[in-house]
Short mmCIF file of C-alpha atoms in Angstrom, two decimals:
data_model
loop_
_atom_site.label_atom_id
_atom_site.label_comp_id
_atom_site.label_asym_id
_atom_site.label_seq_id
_atom_site.Cartn_x
_atom_site.Cartn_y
_atom_site.Cartn_z
CA MET A 5 78.82 -45.75 28.36
CA GLN A 6 82.10 -43.80 28.50
CA SER A 7 82.51 -40.60 26.52
CA GLU A 8 85.22 -41.00 23.89
CA MET A 9 85.71 -37.24 23.58
CA MET A 10 86.02 -36.59 27.31
CA ARG A 11 88.42 -39.50 27.73
CA ARG A 12 90.62 -38.47 24.81
CA ALA A 13 90.98 -34.69 25.01
CA SER A 14 90.14 -31.53 26.92
CA PHE A 15 87.64 -29.19 25.29
CA SER A 16 87.75 -26.62 28.10
CA GLY A 17 87.57 -22.88 27.45
CA LEU A 18 84.94 -21.06 25.46
CA ARG A 19 84.92 -22.72 22.05
CA TYR A 20 81.85 -21.08 20.54
CA SER A 21 80.20 -17.84 21.60
CA GLN A 22 77.65 -18.06 18.78
CA CYS A 23 75.87 -21.05 17.31
CA TRP A 24 77.08 -21.79 13.81
CA GLU A 25 74.14 -23.94 12.74
CA ASP A 26 71.05 -22.50 11.10
CA ALA A 27 68.15 -22.56 13.58
CA ASP A 28 65.62 -22.03 10.77
CA VAL A 29 66.75 -25.33 9.29
CA LEU A 30 66.72 -27.00 12.70
CA LEU A 31 63.19 -25.89 13.58
CA GLU A 32 61.71 -26.90 10.23
CA ALA A 33 63.47 -30.26 10.47
CA LEU A 34 62.35 -31.17 13.99
CA ASP A 35 58.86 -29.68 13.67
CA VAL A 36 58.64 -29.13 17.43
CA ARG A 37 55.07 -28.92 18.76
CA PRO A 38 53.66 -27.72 22.10
CA GLY A 39 54.14 -30.46 24.68
CA ASP A 40 57.20 -32.04 23.05
CA VAL A 41 60.30 -32.95 25.07
CA CYS A 42 63.55 -31.88 23.43
CA LEU A 43 67.26 -32.42 23.96
CA SER A 44 69.82 -30.00 22.57
CA ILE A 45 73.58 -29.58 22.58
CA ALA A 46 74.07 -26.32 24.49
CA SER A 47 76.91 -24.85 22.42
CA ALA A 48 76.54 -21.06 22.72
CA GLY A 49 72.84 -21.34 23.54
CA ASP A 50 71.17 -19.73 20.53
CA ASN A 51 69.65 -22.83 18.96
CA THR A 52 68.64 -24.32 22.29
CA LEU A 53 66.73 -21.09 22.99
CA ALA A 54 65.23 -21.15 19.49
CA LEU A 55 63.51 -24.44 20.37
CA LEU A 56 61.67 -22.65 23.19
CA ALA A 57 59.87 -20.44 20.66
CA ARG A 58 57.81 -23.51 19.69
CA SER A 59 56.49 -23.96 23.28
CA PRO A 60 57.75 -27.48 23.99
CA LEU A 61 57.02 -29.02 27.38
CA ARG A 62 60.74 -29.14 28.19
CA VAL A 63 64.10 -28.50 26.58
CA THR A 64 67.18 -30.05 28.17
CA ALA A 65 70.52 -28.59 27.12
CA ILE A 66 73.68 -30.61 27.61
CA ASP A 67 77.36 -29.86 27.09
CA PHE A 68 80.45 -31.34 28.70
CA ASN A 69 82.21 -27.95 28.55
CA PRO A 70 81.27 -25.73 31.55
CA ALA A 71 82.24 -22.62 29.55
CA GLN A 72 79.51 -23.42 27.03
CA ILE A 73 76.99 -23.89 29.84
CA ALA A 74 78.05 -20.47 31.18
CA CYS A 75 77.43 -19.03 27.73
CA LEU A 76 73.91 -20.48 27.70
CA GLU A 77 73.25 -19.21 31.23
CA LEU A 78 74.24 -15.66 30.30
CA ARG A 79 71.84 -15.70 27.37
CA VAL A 80 69.03 -17.00 29.58
CA ALA A 81 69.72 -14.20 32.08
CA ALA A 82 69.75 -11.62 29.28
CA TYR A 83 66.38 -12.77 27.94
CA SER A 84 65.01 -12.66 31.48
CA GLU A 85 66.31 -9.26 32.58
CA LEU A 86 66.79 -7.14 29.47
CA SER A 87 64.82 -5.77 26.56
CA TRP A 88 65.44 -7.15 23.10
CA GLU A 89 67.62 -4.18 22.17
CA ALA A 90 69.64 -4.38 25.40
CA MET A 91 70.11 -8.12 24.99
CA LEU A 92 71.65 -7.53 21.55
CA GLU A 93 73.91 -4.88 23.07
CA LEU A 94 75.18 -7.16 25.84
CA LEU A 95 75.93 -9.99 23.45
CA GLY A 96 77.83 -7.67 21.10
CA PHE A 97 75.37 -7.60 18.23
CA ARG A 98 74.62 -3.88 18.58
CA ASP A 99 76.99 -1.04 19.43
CA SER A 100 77.10 -0.24 23.16
CA VAL A 101 79.12 1.58 25.83
CA ARG A 102 77.19 0.04 28.74
CA ARG A 103 77.80 -3.71 28.46
CA LEU A 104 79.28 -4.04 31.95
CA THR A 105 76.20 -2.28 33.36
CA LEU A 106 73.92 -4.62 31.44
CA TYR A 107 75.91 -7.60 32.71
CA SER A 108 75.48 -6.40 36.30
CA ARG A 109 71.70 -6.55 35.78
CA CYS A 110 71.96 -10.18 34.67
CA ARG A 111 74.62 -11.35 37.10
CA SER A 112 72.35 -12.41 39.98
CA ARG A 113 70.55 -14.89 37.72
CA LEU A 114 73.72 -16.84 37.00
CA SER A 115 74.83 -19.92 38.91
CA PRO A 116 77.99 -19.47 41.03
CA ILE A 117 80.08 -21.29 38.42
CA ALA A 118 78.78 -19.20 35.51
CA ARG A 119 79.04 -16.01 37.56
CA GLY A 120 82.65 -16.78 38.38
CA PHE A 121 83.40 -17.51 34.74
CA TRP A 122 82.01 -14.20 33.45
CA ASP A 123 83.30 -12.13 36.39
CA ALA A 124 86.78 -13.22 35.33
CA CYS A 125 86.22 -12.05 31.74
CA PRO A 126 85.32 -8.32 31.87
CA ALA A 127 87.15 -7.62 28.60
CA TRP A 128 84.98 -10.16 26.78
CA ILE A 129 81.86 -8.55 28.20
CA GLU A 130 82.98 -5.06 27.22
CA THR A 131 83.67 -6.07 23.62
CA GLY A 132 80.60 -8.32 23.38
CA VAL A 133 80.54 -11.97 24.39
CA GLY A 134 79.35 -13.02 20.93
CA SER A 135 82.93 -12.52 19.70
CA ALA A 136 84.73 -14.29 22.56
CA GLY A 137 84.80 -17.95 21.52
CA ARG A 138 87.88 -19.57 20.01
CA PHE A 139 86.11 -20.29 16.71
CA ASP A 140 84.52 -16.83 16.65
CA ARG A 141 87.93 -15.22 17.15
CA TYR A 142 89.32 -17.40 14.36
CA LEU A 143 86.67 -16.07 11.98
CA ALA A 144 87.47 -12.52 13.14
CA MET A 145 91.12 -13.09 12.17
CA PHE A 146 89.98 -14.09 8.70
CA ARG A 147 87.83 -10.98 8.43
CA LYS A 148 90.45 -8.56 9.72
CA PHE A 149 93.70 -9.92 8.31
CA ILE A 150 93.03 -12.31 5.41
CA LEU A 151 89.95 -11.05 3.58
CA PRO A 152 91.35 -7.50 3.03
CA LEU A 153 94.32 -9.01 1.18
CA ALA A 154 91.92 -10.39 -1.44
CA HIS A 155 88.99 -7.98 -1.47
CA SER A 156 88.33 -4.38 -0.52
CA ARG A 157 85.56 -3.41 1.87
CA LYS A 158 83.72 -1.83 -1.04
CA ARG A 159 83.79 -5.11 -2.98
CA VAL A 160 82.51 -7.00 0.07
CA GLU A 161 79.59 -4.58 0.33
CA ARG A 162 78.84 -4.99 -3.35
CA LEU A 163 78.77 -8.76 -2.88
CA LEU A 164 76.29 -8.44 -0.02
CA HIS A 165 73.96 -6.36 -2.17
CA CYS A 166 73.80 -8.65 -5.20
CA ARG A 167 70.10 -9.48 -5.37
CA SER A 168 69.53 -12.02 -8.15
CA ARG A 169 71.28 -15.36 -8.47
CA ALA A 170 72.45 -14.48 -11.97
CA GLU A 171 73.96 -11.25 -10.67
CA ARG A 172 75.71 -13.11 -7.85
CA GLU A 173 77.10 -15.79 -10.19
CA SER A 174 78.44 -13.14 -12.55
CA PHE A 175 79.98 -11.10 -9.73
CA TYR A 176 81.62 -14.17 -8.22
CA ILE A 177 83.21 -15.22 -11.52
CA ARG A 178 84.26 -11.74 -12.69
CA GLU A 179 85.35 -10.07 -9.46
CA TRP A 180 85.46 -12.39 -6.46
CA ASP A 181 86.99 -15.73 -7.44
CA ASN A 182 90.50 -14.49 -8.15
CA HIS A 183 93.78 -16.30 -7.62
CA ARG A 184 94.59 -14.43 -4.40
CA TRP A 185 91.18 -15.28 -2.87
CA ARG A 186 91.62 -18.99 -3.57
CA ILE A 187 95.20 -19.15 -2.24
CA LEU A 188 94.45 -17.18 0.93
CA PHE A 189 91.22 -19.07 1.62
CA ARG A 190 92.82 -22.47 1.16
CA SER A 191 95.69 -21.51 3.43
CA PHE A 192 93.61 -20.06 6.25
CA PHE A 193 91.00 -22.83 6.25
CA SER A 194 93.51 -25.64 5.91
CA ARG A 195 93.48 -28.46 8.42
CA PHE A 196 96.74 -27.18 9.95
CA VAL A 197 95.62 -23.58 10.53
CA MET A 198 92.13 -24.51 11.70
CA ALA A 199 93.57 -26.96 14.23
CA ARG A 200 96.01 -24.34 15.51
CA LEU A 201 93.65 -21.37 15.67
CA GLY A 202 90.01 -22.33 15.17
CA ARG A 203 88.93 -25.77 16.32
CA HIS A 204 90.38 -28.25 18.77
CA PRO A 205 93.01 -30.40 16.99
CA ASP A 206 91.26 -33.57 18.08
CA THR A 207 88.18 -32.64 16.04
CA PHE A 208 90.19 -33.61 12.95
CA ARG A 209 90.95 -37.14 14.13
CA TYR A 210 88.46 -38.73 11.72
CA VAL A 211 88.75 -36.20 8.88
CA ASP A 212 90.05 -37.35 5.48
CA GLY A 213 90.72 -35.44 2.28
CA ASP A 214 91.01 -31.79 1.28
CA VAL A 215 89.53 -29.71 4.11
CA ALA A 216 89.95 -26.24 2.62
CA GLY A 217 88.75 -27.21 -0.85
CA ARG A 218 85.51 -28.62 0.51
CA ILE A 219 84.82 -25.50 2.59
CA LEU A 220 85.65 -23.29 -0.42
CA ALA A 221 83.06 -25.11 -2.53
CA ARG A 222 80.41 -24.60 0.14
CA THR A 223 81.38 -20.92 0.41
CA ARG A 224 80.79 -20.48 -3.32
CA HIS A 225 77.33 -21.94 -2.79
CA ALA A 226 76.65 -19.34 -0.09
CA LEU A 227 77.90 -16.46 -2.20
CA THR A 228 76.00 -17.40 -5.36
CA VAL A 229 73.07 -19.78 -4.83
CA LEU A 230 72.02 -18.31 -1.48
CA ASP A 231 71.28 -14.61 -0.98
CA PRO A 232 73.96 -12.90 1.18
CA GLY A 233 71.46 -10.18 2.02
CA GLU A 234 69.40 -12.77 3.91
CA ASN A 235 72.31 -14.66 5.47
CA PRO A 236 73.31 -13.51 8.97
CA TYR A 237 76.15 -16.04 9.29
CA LEU A 238 77.83 -14.88 6.09
CA GLN A 239 77.34 -11.22 7.01
CA TRP A 240 79.01 -11.74 10.39
CA ILE A 241 81.97 -13.60 8.88
CA LEU A 242 82.59 -10.92 6.23
CA THR A 243 81.77 -7.74 8.19
CA GLY A 244 81.57 -8.55 11.91
CA ARG A 245 77.97 -7.34 11.99
CA TYR A 246 74.51 -8.61 11.28
CA GLN A 247 73.68 -6.07 8.62
CA SER A 248 70.27 -7.02 7.27
CA ALA A 249 69.48 -10.38 8.88
CA LEU A 250 69.64 -12.02 12.30
CA PRO A 251 69.68 -15.67 13.41
CA PHE A 252 66.33 -16.96 14.62
CA ALA A 253 66.88 -16.56 18.37
CA LEU A 254 68.03 -12.94 17.98
CA ARG A 255 65.09 -11.69 15.92
CA GLU A 256 62.74 -9.31 17.66
CA GLU A 257 59.65 -11.26 16.64
CA ASN A 258 60.92 -14.35 18.51
CA PHE A 259 62.12 -12.63 21.68
CA ASP A 260 58.87 -12.69 23.68
CA ALA A 261 58.09 -16.33 22.81
CA ILE A 262 61.54 -17.43 23.98
CA ARG A 263 61.34 -15.37 27.17
CA ALA A 264 57.88 -16.70 27.99
CA ASN A 265 59.19 -20.29 27.92
CA LEU A 266 62.50 -19.94 29.76
CA GLU A 267 61.17 -21.89 32.74
CA ARG A 268 60.83 -24.92 30.46
CA LEU A 269 64.60 -25.00 29.93
CA GLU A 270 67.08 -26.95 32.05
CA TRP A 271 70.76 -27.63 31.48
CA HIS A 272 73.38 -30.14 32.54
CA CYS A 273 77.16 -30.20 32.25
CA GLY A 274 78.20 -33.68 31.18
CA SER A 275 78.51 -36.02 28.22
CA LEU A 276 75.80 -37.39 25.97
CA GLU A 277 76.78 -40.90 26.98
CA GLU A 278 76.27 -40.14 30.67
CA PHE A 279 72.95 -38.46 29.95
CA PHE A 280 71.54 -41.39 27.98
CA ASP A 281 72.74 -43.89 30.57
CA GLN A 282 70.27 -42.20 32.92
CA THR A 283 67.41 -41.72 30.45
CA GLY A 284 64.54 -44.13 29.98
CA THR A 285 63.25 -45.47 26.68
CA GLN A 286 60.73 -43.48 24.64
CA THR A 287 61.02 -40.33 26.75
CA ILE A 288 62.26 -37.74 24.20
CA ASP A 289 60.60 -36.35 21.09
CA HIS A 290 63.33 -34.41 19.31
CA CYS A 291 67.09 -33.88 19.52
CA ASN A 292 69.51 -31.28 18.18
CA PHE A 293 73.03 -32.76 18.12
CA SER A 294 74.91 -29.98 16.30
CA ASP A 295 77.95 -31.72 14.72
CA VAL A 296 79.14 -33.70 17.75
CA PHE A 297 79.05 -37.11 16.05
CA GLU A 298 82.00 -36.39 13.80
CA TYR A 299 84.19 -36.11 16.90
CA MET A 300 83.47 -39.80 17.59
CA SER A 301 84.87 -42.94 16.00
CA ARG A 302 82.40 -44.73 13.78
CA GLY A 303 81.94 -47.47 16.36
CA GLN A 304 81.28 -45.03 19.19
CA PHE A 305 78.89 -43.07 16.98
CA GLU A 306 76.88 -46.17 16.12
CA ARG A 307 76.67 -47.28 19.75
CA THR A 308 75.60 -43.78 20.84
CA LEU A 309 73.04 -43.51 18.05
CA ASP A 310 71.55 -46.86 19.02
CA ARG A 311 71.13 -45.65 22.61
CA ILE A 312 69.62 -42.36 21.40
CA ALA A 313 67.15 -44.09 19.08
CA ARG A 314 65.76 -46.12 21.97
CA THR A 315 65.03 -42.98 23.99
CA LEU A 316 62.96 -41.48 21.16
CA ARG A 317 59.20 -41.74 21.11
CA PRO A 318 57.70 -43.09 17.85
CA GLY A 319 57.97 -40.35 15.23
CA GLY A 320 60.64 -38.51 17.24
CA ARG A 321 63.37 -36.87 15.21
CA ILE A 322 67.09 -36.23 15.56
CA ALA A 323 68.96 -33.59 13.56
CA TYR A 324 72.70 -33.18 13.17
CA TRP A 325 75.26 -31.73 10.79
CA ASN A 326 78.30 -33.23 9.06
CA LEU A 327 81.09 -30.70 8.60
CA LEU A 328 84.01 -32.85 7.46
CA VAL A 329 83.23 -36.40 8.65
CA PRO A 330 80.28 -38.36 7.17
CA ARG A 331 78.01 -39.72 9.89
CA ARG A 332 74.60 -41.26 9.17
CA ARG A 333 72.43 -44.03 10.55
CA PRO A 334 73.98 -47.44 9.82
CA GLU A 335 71.94 -50.25 8.31
CA SER A 336 72.13 -52.10 11.62
CA LEU A 337 69.65 -49.54 13.03
CA ALA A 338 67.28 -49.59 10.06
CA GLN A 339 64.51 -51.21 12.09
CA ILE A 340 64.37 -48.43 14.69
CA LEU A 341 65.57 -45.31 12.85
CA ARG A 342 64.71 -44.16 9.33
CA PRO A 343 66.36 -41.32 7.37
CA LEU A 344 64.26 -38.41 6.13
CA GLY A 345 66.61 -37.89 3.22
CA ALA A 346 64.50 -35.77 0.88
CA LEU A 347 63.57 -33.24 3.55
CA ALA A 348 67.15 -33.13 4.85
CA ALA A 349 68.54 -32.52 1.36
CA ASP A 350 66.06 -29.71 0.74
CA LEU A 351 66.93 -28.06 4.04
CA HIS A 352 70.67 -28.45 3.42
CA ALA A 353 70.31 -26.65 0.09
CA ARG A 354 68.80 -23.70 1.98
CA ASP A 355 71.11 -23.86 5.01
CA LYS A 356 72.47 -20.36 5.69
CA ALA A 357 75.24 -21.81 7.90
CA PHE A 358 76.70 -22.89 4.61
CA PHE A 359 80.00 -24.59 5.46
CA TYR A 360 78.51 -27.97 6.44
CA GLU A 361 78.78 -30.75 3.89
CA GLY A 362 75.62 -32.44 5.02
CA PHE A 363 72.52 -32.13 7.16
CA VAL A 364 71.05 -35.32 8.57
CA LEU A 365 67.50 -35.86 9.76
CA GLU A 366 66.37 -39.24 11.11
CA GLU A 367 63.10 -40.38 12.65
CA ALA A 368 62.24 -43.11 15.14
CA ALA A 369 60.21 -45.90 13.59
#
């Protein structure tokens, strides 16, 4: 099966240097057990590594962008060679003046392609590779140039320290949701600006409706219903730091479990379609597909999902996110794939990576 995305557009270059999906949601959804076989979109590597904390038999990461594979490889090398604190330094999540030295300790563990990629990017390493992706730099522009036009740093800090939901709702209405905030937000997160600065233009091919308004509504949910003090993704977007919370793979309590299972991880640079053309039936237990399906036409999505469903063992699960394009199992696959709608809805309500419109969880019959 040909890859529609690879045929239509180039997604080269580092798109994401952090994973912008909540691994806590992913792990609860998939319920990975020791001995399971998992497939994961590589992306920046964080959520693929999070799966290792559950001691599966094998995790296979796949991405058709070699820069994303290089990002995963550098994380694997950092978990192998560095302490938890040093790993956070190298990736840019703690202050450091020795990132190039830390990189030199990890360099020999990289493949020639990944080594060449990172050797050519010393400035990214010095500033922290977690800020280097196109989308990550887009969010940094919002933080540095747009947010200060609407809110002071002091007001941002006050927002992050609102503890009760009632307090957050009141603060949002009285002090945050002003006219300037809405205008600036809608402008910066419009389809036009996101396509120019944040995401590849082709990712909007199947998007309809008001992009910025939908993201603004989800942002209100994150600022009021969810607790910003427990939300690492929101903290990074607003301050450029993880102040009081870390994503799953970066937490100290998960570091040793991930490192102990690194040998169970393998990765491939290629398309999903190519991978499943070479995969037998009933060979995989669980899959993390990030939000890749909304880059496909509906027909391509349904054909790909059919092929995926036949590789799942009975009871195997697939998880994926809908950002702006609705993608869910069609009725034509009802006999082999069933939605776990109630659990997915509960997890979506708690999803700290708040900007997604939907979280989808489906299980092989």
